[in-house]
Coordinates of C-alpha atoms and ligand atoms in Angstrom, one line a residue:
X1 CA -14.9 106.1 73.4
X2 CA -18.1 106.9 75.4
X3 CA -16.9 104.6 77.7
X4 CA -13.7 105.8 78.5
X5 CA -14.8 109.4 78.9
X6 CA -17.1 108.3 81.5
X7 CA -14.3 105.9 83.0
X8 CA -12.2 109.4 83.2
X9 CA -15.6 111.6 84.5
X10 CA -17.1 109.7 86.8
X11 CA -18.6 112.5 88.3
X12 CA -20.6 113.2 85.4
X13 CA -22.6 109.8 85.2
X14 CA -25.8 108.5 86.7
X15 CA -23.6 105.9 89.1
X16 CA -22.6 109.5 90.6
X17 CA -26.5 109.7 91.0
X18 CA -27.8 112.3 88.1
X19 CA -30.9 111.3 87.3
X20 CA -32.7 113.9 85.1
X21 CA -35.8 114.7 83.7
X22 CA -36.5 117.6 82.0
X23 CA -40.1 117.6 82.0
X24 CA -39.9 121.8 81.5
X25 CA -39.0 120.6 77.7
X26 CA -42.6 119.6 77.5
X27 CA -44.0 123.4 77.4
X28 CA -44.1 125.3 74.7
X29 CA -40.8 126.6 72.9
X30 CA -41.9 129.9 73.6
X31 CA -40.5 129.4 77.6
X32 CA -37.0 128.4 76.6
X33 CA -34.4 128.3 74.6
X34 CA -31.7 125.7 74.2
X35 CA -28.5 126.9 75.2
X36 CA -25.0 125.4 75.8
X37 CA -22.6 127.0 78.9
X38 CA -19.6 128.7 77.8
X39 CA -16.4 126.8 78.3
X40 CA -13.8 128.4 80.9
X41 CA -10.1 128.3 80.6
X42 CA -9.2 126.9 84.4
X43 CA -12.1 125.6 86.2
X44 CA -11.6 125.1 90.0
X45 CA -14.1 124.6 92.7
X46 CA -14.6 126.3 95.9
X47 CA -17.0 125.1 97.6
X48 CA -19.0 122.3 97.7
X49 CA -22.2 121.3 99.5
X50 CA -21.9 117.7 100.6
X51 CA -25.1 117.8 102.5
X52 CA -27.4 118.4 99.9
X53 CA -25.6 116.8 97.6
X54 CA -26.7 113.5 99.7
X55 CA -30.4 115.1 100.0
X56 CA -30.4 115.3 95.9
X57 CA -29.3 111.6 95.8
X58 CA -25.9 112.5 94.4
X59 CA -23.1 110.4 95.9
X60 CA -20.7 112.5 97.3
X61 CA -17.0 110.4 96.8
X62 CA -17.6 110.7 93.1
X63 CA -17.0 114.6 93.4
X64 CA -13.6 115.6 93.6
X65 CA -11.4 119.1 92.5
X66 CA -11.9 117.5 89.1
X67 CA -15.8 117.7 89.3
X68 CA -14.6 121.6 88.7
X69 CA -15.4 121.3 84.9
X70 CA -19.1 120.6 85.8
X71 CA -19.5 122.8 88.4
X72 CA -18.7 125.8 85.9
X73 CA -20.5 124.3 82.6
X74 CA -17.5 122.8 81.1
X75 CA -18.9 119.1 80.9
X76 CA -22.4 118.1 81.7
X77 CA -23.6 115.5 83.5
X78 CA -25.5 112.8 81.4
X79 CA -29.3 113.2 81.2
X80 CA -29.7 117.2 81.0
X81 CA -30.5 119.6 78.2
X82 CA -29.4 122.9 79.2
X83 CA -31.8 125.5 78.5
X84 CA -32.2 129.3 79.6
X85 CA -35.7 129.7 80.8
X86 CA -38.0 132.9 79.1
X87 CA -39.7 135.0 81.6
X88 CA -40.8 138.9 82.3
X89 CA -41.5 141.3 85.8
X90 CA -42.2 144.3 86.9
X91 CA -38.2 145.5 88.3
X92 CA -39.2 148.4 91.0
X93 CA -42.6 148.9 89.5
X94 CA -42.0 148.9 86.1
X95 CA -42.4 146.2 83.3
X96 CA -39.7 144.4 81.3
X97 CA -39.0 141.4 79.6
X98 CA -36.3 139.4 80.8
X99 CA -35.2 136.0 80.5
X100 CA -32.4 133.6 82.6
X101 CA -29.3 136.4 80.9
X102 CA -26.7 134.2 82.9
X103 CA -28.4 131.4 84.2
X104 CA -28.8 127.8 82.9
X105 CA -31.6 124.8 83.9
X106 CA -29.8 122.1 83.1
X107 CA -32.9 120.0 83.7
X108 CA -34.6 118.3 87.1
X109 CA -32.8 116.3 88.8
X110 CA -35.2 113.4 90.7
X111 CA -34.4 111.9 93.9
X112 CA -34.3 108.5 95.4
X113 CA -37.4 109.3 97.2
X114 CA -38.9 110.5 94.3
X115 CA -38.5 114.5 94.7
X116 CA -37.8 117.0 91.8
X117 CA -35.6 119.4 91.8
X118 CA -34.5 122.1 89.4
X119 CA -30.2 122.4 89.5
X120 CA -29.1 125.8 87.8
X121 CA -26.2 127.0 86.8
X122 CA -25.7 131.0 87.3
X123 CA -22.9 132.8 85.7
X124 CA -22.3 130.4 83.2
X125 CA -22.1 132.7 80.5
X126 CA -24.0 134.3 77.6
X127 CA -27.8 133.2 76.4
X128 CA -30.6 134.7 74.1
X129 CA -31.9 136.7 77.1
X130 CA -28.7 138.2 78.4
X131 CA -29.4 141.8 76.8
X132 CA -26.6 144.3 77.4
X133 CA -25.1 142.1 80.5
X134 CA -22.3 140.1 80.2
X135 CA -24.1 136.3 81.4
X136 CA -21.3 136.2 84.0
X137 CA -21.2 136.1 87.8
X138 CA -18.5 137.3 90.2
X139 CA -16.9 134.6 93.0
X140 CA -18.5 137.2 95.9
X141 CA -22.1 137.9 95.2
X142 CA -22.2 133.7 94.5
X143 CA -20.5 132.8 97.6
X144 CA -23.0 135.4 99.5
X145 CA -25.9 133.0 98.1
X146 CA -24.7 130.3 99.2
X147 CA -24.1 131.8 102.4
X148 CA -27.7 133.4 103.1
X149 CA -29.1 130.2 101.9
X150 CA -27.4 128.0 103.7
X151 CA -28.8 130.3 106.6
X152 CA -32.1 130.6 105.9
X153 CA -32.5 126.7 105.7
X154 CA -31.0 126.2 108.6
X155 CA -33.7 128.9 110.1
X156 CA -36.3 126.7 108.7
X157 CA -37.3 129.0 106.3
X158 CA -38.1 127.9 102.3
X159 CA -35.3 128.7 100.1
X160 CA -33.6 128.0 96.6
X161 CA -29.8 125.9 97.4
X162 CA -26.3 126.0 96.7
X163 CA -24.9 122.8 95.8
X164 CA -21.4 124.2 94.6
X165 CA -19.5 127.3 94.0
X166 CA -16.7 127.0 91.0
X167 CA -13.8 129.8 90.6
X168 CA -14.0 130.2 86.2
X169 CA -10.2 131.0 86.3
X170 CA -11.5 134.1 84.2
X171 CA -12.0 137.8 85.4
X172 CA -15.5 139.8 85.5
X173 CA -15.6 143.6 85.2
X174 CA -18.0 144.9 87.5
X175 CA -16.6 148.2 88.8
X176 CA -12.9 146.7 88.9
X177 CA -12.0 143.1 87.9
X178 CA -13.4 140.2 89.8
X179 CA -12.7 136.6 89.9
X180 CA -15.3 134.9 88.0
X181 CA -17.7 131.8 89.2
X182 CA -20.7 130.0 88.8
X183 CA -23.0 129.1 91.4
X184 CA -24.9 125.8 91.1
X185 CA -28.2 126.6 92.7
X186 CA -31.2 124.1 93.3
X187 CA -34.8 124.9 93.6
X188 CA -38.3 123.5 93.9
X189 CA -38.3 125.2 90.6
X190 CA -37.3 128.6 88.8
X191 CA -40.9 129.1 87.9
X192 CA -42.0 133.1 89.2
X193 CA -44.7 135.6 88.8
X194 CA -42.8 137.3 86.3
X195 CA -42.9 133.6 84.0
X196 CA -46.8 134.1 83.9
X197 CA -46.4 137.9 83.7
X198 CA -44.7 136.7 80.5
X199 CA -47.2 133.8 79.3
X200 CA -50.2 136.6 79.7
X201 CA -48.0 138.9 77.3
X202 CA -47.8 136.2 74.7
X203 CA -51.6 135.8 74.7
X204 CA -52.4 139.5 74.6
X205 CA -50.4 139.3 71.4
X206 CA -51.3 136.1 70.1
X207 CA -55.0 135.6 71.4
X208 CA -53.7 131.9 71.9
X209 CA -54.0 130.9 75.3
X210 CA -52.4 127.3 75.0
X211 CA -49.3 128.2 76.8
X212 CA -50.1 130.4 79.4
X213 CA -52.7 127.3 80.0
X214 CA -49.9 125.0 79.7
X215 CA -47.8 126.6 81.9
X216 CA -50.6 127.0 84.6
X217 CA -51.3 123.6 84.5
X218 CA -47.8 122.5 85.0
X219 CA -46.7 124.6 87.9
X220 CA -50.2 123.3 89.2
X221 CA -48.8 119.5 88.8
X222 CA -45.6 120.4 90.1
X223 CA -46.2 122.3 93.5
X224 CA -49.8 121.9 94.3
X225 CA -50.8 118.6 92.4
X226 CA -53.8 118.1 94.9
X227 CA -55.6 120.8 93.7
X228 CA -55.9 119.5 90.2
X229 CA -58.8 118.0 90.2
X230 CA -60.7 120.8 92.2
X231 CA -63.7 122.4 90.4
X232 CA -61.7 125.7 90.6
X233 CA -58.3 125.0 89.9
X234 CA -56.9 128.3 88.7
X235 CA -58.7 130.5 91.5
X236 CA -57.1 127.6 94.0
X237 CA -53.6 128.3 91.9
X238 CA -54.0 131.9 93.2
X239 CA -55.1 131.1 96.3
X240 CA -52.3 128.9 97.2
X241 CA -49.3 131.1 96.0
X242 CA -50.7 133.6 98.1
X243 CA -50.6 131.7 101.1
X244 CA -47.3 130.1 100.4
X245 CA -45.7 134.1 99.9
X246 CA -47.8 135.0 102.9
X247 CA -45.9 132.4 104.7
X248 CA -42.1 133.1 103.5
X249 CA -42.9 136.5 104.1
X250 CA -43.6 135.9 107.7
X251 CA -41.0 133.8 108.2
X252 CA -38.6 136.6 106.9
X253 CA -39.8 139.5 109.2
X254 CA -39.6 137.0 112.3
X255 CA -35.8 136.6 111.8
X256 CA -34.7 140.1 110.5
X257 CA -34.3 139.2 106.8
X258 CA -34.9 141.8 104.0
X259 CA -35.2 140.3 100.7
X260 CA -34.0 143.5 98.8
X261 CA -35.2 143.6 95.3
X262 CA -38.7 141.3 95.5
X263 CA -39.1 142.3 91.9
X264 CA -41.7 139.8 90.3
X265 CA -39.1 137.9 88.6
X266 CA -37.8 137.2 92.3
X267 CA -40.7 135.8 93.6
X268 CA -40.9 132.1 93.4
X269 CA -44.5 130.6 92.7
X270 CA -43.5 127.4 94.8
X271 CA -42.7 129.8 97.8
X272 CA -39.1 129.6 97.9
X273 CA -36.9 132.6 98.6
X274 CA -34.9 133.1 95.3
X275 CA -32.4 135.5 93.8
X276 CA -30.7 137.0 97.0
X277 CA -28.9 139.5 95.8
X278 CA -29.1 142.5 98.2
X279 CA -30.5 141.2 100.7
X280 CA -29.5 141.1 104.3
X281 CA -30.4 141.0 107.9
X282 CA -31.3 143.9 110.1
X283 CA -29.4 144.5 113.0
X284 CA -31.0 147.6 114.8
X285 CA -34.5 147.8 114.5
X286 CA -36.4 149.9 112.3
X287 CA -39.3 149.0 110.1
X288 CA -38.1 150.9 107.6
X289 CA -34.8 149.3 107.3
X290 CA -33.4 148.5 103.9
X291 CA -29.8 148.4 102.2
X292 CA -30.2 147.8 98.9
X293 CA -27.9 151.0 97.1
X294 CA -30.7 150.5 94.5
X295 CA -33.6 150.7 96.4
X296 CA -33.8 154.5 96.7
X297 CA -37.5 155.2 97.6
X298 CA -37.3 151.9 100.2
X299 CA -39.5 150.1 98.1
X300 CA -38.9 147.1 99.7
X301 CA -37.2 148.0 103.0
X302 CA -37.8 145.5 106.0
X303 CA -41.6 146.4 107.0
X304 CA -43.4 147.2 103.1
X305 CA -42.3 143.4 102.5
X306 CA -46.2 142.2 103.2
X307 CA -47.5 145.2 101.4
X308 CA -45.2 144.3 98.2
X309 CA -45.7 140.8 98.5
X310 CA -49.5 141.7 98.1
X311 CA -48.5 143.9 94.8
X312 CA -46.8 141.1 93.1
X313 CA -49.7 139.0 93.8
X314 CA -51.6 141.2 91.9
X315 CA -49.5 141.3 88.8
X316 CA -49.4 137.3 89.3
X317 CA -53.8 137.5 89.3
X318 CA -53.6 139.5 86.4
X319 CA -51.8 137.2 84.4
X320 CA -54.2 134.4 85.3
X321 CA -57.5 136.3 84.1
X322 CA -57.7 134.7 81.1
X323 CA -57.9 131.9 82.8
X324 CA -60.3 132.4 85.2
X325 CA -63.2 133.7 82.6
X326 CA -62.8 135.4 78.9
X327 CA -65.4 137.7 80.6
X328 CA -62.9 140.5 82.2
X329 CA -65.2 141.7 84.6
X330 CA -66.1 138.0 85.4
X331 CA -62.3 137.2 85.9
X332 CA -61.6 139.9 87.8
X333 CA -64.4 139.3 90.3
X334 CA -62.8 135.8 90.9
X335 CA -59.5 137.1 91.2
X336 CA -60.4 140.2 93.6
X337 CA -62.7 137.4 95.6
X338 CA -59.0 135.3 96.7
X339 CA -57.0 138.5 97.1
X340 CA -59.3 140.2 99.2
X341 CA -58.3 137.5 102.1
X342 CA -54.6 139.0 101.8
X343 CA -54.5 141.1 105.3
X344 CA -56.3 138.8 107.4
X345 CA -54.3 135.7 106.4
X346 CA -51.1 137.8 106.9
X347 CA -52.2 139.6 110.0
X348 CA -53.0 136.0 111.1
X349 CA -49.7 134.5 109.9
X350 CA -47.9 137.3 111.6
X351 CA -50.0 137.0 114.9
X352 CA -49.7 133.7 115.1
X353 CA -45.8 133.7 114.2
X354 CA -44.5 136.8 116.4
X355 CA -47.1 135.5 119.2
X356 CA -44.6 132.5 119.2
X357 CA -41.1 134.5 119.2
X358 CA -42.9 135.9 123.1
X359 CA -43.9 132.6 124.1
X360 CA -47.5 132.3 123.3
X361 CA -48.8 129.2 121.4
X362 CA -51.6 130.3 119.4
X363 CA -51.5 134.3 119.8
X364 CA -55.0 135.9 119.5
X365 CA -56.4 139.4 118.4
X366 CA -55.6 140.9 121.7
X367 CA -52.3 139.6 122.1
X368 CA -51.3 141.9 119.0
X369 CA -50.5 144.5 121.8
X370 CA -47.9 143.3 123.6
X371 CA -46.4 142.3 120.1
X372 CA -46.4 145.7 119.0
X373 CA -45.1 147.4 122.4
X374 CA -42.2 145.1 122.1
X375 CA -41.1 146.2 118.7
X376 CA -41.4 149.9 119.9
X377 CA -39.4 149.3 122.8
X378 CA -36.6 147.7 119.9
X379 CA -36.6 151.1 117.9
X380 CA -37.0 153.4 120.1
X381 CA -34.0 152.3 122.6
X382 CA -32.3 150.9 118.4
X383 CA -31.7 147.5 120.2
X384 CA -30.4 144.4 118.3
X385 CA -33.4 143.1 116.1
X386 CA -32.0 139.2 116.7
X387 CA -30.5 139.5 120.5
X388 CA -33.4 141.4 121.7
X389 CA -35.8 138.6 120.7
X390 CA -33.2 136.1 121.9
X391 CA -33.4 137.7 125.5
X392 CA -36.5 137.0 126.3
X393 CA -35.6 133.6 127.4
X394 CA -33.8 135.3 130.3
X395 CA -36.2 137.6 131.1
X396 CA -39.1 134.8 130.9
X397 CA -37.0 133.3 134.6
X398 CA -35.4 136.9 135.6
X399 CA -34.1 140.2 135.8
X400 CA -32.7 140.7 132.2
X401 CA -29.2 141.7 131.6
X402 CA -29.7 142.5 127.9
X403 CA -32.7 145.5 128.5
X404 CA -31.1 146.2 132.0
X405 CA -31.5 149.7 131.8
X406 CA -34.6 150.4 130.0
X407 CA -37.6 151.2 132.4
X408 CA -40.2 150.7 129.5
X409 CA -38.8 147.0 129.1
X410 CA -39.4 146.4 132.7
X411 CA -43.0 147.5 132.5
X412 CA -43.4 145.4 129.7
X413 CA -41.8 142.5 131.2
X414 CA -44.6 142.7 134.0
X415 CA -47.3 142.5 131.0
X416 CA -46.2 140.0 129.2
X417 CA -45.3 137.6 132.2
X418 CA -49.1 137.9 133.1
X419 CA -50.1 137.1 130.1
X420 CA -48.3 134.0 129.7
X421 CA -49.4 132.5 133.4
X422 CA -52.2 131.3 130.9
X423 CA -49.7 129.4 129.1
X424 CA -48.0 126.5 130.2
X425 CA -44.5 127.7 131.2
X426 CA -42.3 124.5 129.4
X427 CA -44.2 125.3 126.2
X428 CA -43.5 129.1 126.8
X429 CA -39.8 128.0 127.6
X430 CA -39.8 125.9 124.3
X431 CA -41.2 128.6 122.0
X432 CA -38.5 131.5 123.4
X433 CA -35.6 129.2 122.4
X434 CA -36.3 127.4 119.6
X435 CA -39.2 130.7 117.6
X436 CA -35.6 133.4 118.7
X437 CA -32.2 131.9 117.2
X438 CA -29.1 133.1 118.4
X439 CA -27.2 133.5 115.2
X440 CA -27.9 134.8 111.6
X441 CA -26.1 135.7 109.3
X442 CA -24.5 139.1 110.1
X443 CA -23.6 141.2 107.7
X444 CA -19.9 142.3 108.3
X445 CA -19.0 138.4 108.8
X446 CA -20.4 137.6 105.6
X447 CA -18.7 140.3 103.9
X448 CA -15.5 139.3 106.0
X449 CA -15.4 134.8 104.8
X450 CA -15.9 136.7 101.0
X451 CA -13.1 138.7 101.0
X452 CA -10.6 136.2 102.8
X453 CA -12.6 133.7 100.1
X454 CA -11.6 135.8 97.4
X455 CA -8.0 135.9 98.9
X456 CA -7.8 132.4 98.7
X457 CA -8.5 131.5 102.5
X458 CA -11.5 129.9 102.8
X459 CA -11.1 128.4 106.7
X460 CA -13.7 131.5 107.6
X461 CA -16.1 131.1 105.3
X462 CA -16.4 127.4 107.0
X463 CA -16.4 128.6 110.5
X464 CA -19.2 131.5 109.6
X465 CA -21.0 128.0 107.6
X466 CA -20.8 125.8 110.8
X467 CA -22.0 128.8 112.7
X468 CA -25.4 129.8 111.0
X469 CA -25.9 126.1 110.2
X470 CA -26.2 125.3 113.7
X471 CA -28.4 129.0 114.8
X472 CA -30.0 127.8 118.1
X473 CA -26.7 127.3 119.8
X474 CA -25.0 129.9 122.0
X475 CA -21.5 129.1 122.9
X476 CA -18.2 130.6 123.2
X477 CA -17.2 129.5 120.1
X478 CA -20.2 131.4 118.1
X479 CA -19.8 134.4 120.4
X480 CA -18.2 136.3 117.7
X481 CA -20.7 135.6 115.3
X482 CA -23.7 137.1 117.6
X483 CA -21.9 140.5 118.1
X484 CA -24.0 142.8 116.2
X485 CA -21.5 145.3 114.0
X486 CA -23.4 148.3 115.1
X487 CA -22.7 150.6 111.9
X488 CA -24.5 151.1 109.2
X489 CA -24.5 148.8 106.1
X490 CA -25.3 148.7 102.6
X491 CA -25.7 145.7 99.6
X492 CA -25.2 146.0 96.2
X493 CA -27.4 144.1 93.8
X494 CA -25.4 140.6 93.2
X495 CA -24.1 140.9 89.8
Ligands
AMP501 P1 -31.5 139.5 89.1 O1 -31.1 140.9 89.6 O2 -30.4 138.5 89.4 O3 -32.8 139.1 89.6 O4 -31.5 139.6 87.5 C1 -32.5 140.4 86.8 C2 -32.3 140.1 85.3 O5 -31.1 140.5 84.8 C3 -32.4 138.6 85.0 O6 -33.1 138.5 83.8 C4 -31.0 138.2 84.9 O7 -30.8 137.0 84.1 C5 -30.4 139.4 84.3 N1 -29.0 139.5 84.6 C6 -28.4 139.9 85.8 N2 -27.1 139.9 85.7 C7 -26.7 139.6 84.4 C8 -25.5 139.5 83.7 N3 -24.3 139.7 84.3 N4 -25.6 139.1 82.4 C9 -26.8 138.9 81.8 N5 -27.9 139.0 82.4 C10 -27.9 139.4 83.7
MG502 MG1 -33.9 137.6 89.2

């Protein structure tokens, strides 16, 4: 019988390459439970990410529109043990227990080179931590993940993945009735801040300190195993997160990107970006920028991402106390002593990082300047956050078309081509092209490949894919794709 099920779902079996562990089974009960996906009436898939589905060791000819039923939670592959993981955060500031309400871990899948990776089903349905919601995704918001991630990799920036999109064949009410889906998404793990928010609650309760312990040491193993052995290995924990967010967050202000809700529960102790929801990319320039509908103070518009980042970091070294001494006052010495070095490793990242998008190699103090004249020169004259950057590798050899008309460019311009005579000029020619990409993902042509998607057309969601996969090249045939929309925008949180 086994034998002839797998004979009829191939696609399900370790010849298709699964190859699970599910070493998060090894922690305390208290982080999961065991759940099972709810069955949908007419599975069908949408999308499918052949790419990484060769990067996770999976072999792509064994996935087919039948693969549908796993792709929503219908049938699962051999080797996992679906669970829905137990966490807490701080949403906009205040505190909440939470929980995966409409995701599922069905374990870690391990590559042929030896990597582990987490694969996630979202929107497949109710667990013990779905509250009042519903545990069910809608076909837009998923297909926008897979979009923005697809387009941060491509930028080179960390990020959870998309290996599929499935339709349920079952409607969602959100404000009207959507087509239903689940998104399988793959991670270096689903570990956050707001998991460790929740293991210091259990030991404020309990006075047992085993799993927060536990859970330390784990994430430890699995994302910074080096420092295990280190006198100081929770303080080095700390330390390392914070470089790792201090990095993503760099590498989102340098291409336009605004997270949108970088609640605690959204922020990934391995460094990834997770949970996309509203997030977007700024056109126009403005530090202030943000789009979230539920983001009404502009908690975490486009510029307060470093100061937030810094906030959830805080709520992360609180959790670890316990760890670092029993003695409060001793703990939080340790913990103030690693976060202190929070502004001058950003302001170094960010120095070092925007120093690159003008053409300087390794940026110093006084460079910070010219860095800062350009960005005022983008909002005042409301210029194209992306193109702007991308034009300085015309205005490196000459006049500049794109800031033609503004006078305070052309002063600039003279500035900034002194200071890189003390560069050498195929390095500075280097940086400009490949620090400034020519496409991201714009906001009206991602809403546009959804809704022809959710038509049933899916041709543009692939040409908008083979565009922001590719965001270095400028050719006619991406033209469209670099025109920003030039009105304002707004998200809506992806449920
Ligand atoms: P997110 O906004 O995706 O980061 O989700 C915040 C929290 O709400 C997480 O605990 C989610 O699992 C939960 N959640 C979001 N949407 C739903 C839903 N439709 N049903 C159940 N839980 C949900
Ligand atoms: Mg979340």
């Amino acid at each position: 019988m086994a034998l002839a099920l797998e004979k009829k779902r191939p696609y399900l079996s370790r010849e298709a390459g699964w190859n699970f562990d599910n070493s998060y089974l090894n922690l305390s009960e208290v982080f999961y439970r065991h759940v099972r996906p709810t069955i949908y009436p007419v599975p069908q898939m949408v999308i499918f990410n052949s790419a990484l589905a060769e990067e996770l060791g999976l072999r792509v000819e064994f996935f087919t529109s039948e693969s549908a039923e796993l792709f929503t939670g219908n049938e699962l592959p051999e080797g996992a043990q679906p669970i829905a993981q137990a966490y807490a955060g701080h949403q906009f500031g205040v505190f909440t227990m939470l929980g995966d309400g409409r995701a599922i871990l069905l374990g870690e899948q391990i590559t042929p080179e030896g990597r582990r990776f987490d694969i996630q089903f979202k929107g497949s349905g109710l667990t013990p931590f779905s509250r009042r919601g519903d545990g069910r995704a809608a076909l837009g918001p998923m297909l926008r993940e897979y979009i923005m991630s697809e387009c941060l990799h491509a930028l080179g920036i960390p990020t959870t993945r998309s290996l599929c999109v499935a339709a349920t064949g079952e409607g969602v009410w959100r404000e009207r009735l959507l087509p239903g889906a689940v998104l399988t998404r793959v991670a270096a793990s689903h570990i956050r801040v707001g998991t460790f928010e929740y293991a210091a609650l259990l030991f404020a309760h309990t006075g047992d300190i085993k799993p927060l312990e536990e859970l330390a040491l784990y994430s430890i193993r699995r994302h910074y195993p080096e420092i295990l052995e280190e006198e100081s290995p929770y303080e080095l924990f700390l330390k390392r997160v914070m470089e790792a967010q201090i990095s993503l967050i760099v590498k989102w202000l340098s291409v336009g990107f605004i997270h949108g809700v970088m609640n605690t529960d959204n922020m990934a102790i391995s460094g990834e970006t997770i949970d996309f929801g509203p997030c977007a990319f700024m056109e126009e320039y403005h530090p202030l920028t943000c789009f979230s509908s539920i983001d009404y103070e502009g908690r975490y518009a486009y510029s307060r991402q470093g100061p937030i980042g810094f906030w959830n970091l805080c709520r992360f070294a609180e959790s670890l106390l316990p760890l670092f001494s029993l003695d409060p006052q001793k703990a939080q010495a340790q913990a103030s002593k690693v976060l202190e070095d929070y502004d001058r490793l950003f302001e170094k990242e960010y120095l070092q990082v925007f120093g690159q998008k003008l053409g300087i190699e390794k940026a110093q103090e006084e460079d910070l300047g010219l860095i800062k004249e350009f960005l005022a020169i983008l909002e005042e004259e409301k210029h194209d956050f992306t193109n702007a950057f991308r034009a300085l590798g015309e205005a490196y050899q000459k006049e500049s078309s794109f800031f033609s008309a503004s006078s305070r460019f052309k002063h600039f311009q003279k500035k900034w081509k002194k200071r890189l005579k003390r560069e050498n000029p195929s390095v500075v020619e280097r940086l400009l092209q490949e620090k400034n990409p020519a496409v991201i993902a714009r906001n009206l042509k991602v809403e546009e490949a959804i809704a022809k998607a959710e038509q049933g057309d899916l041709s543009y969601l692939h040409r908008l894919l083979d565009v922001v996969r590719k965001p270095y090249e400028e050719n006619s045939e991406n033209e469209e794709f670099r025109r920003p929309a030039g009105i304002p925008y707004r998200t809506f949180c992806g449920t």
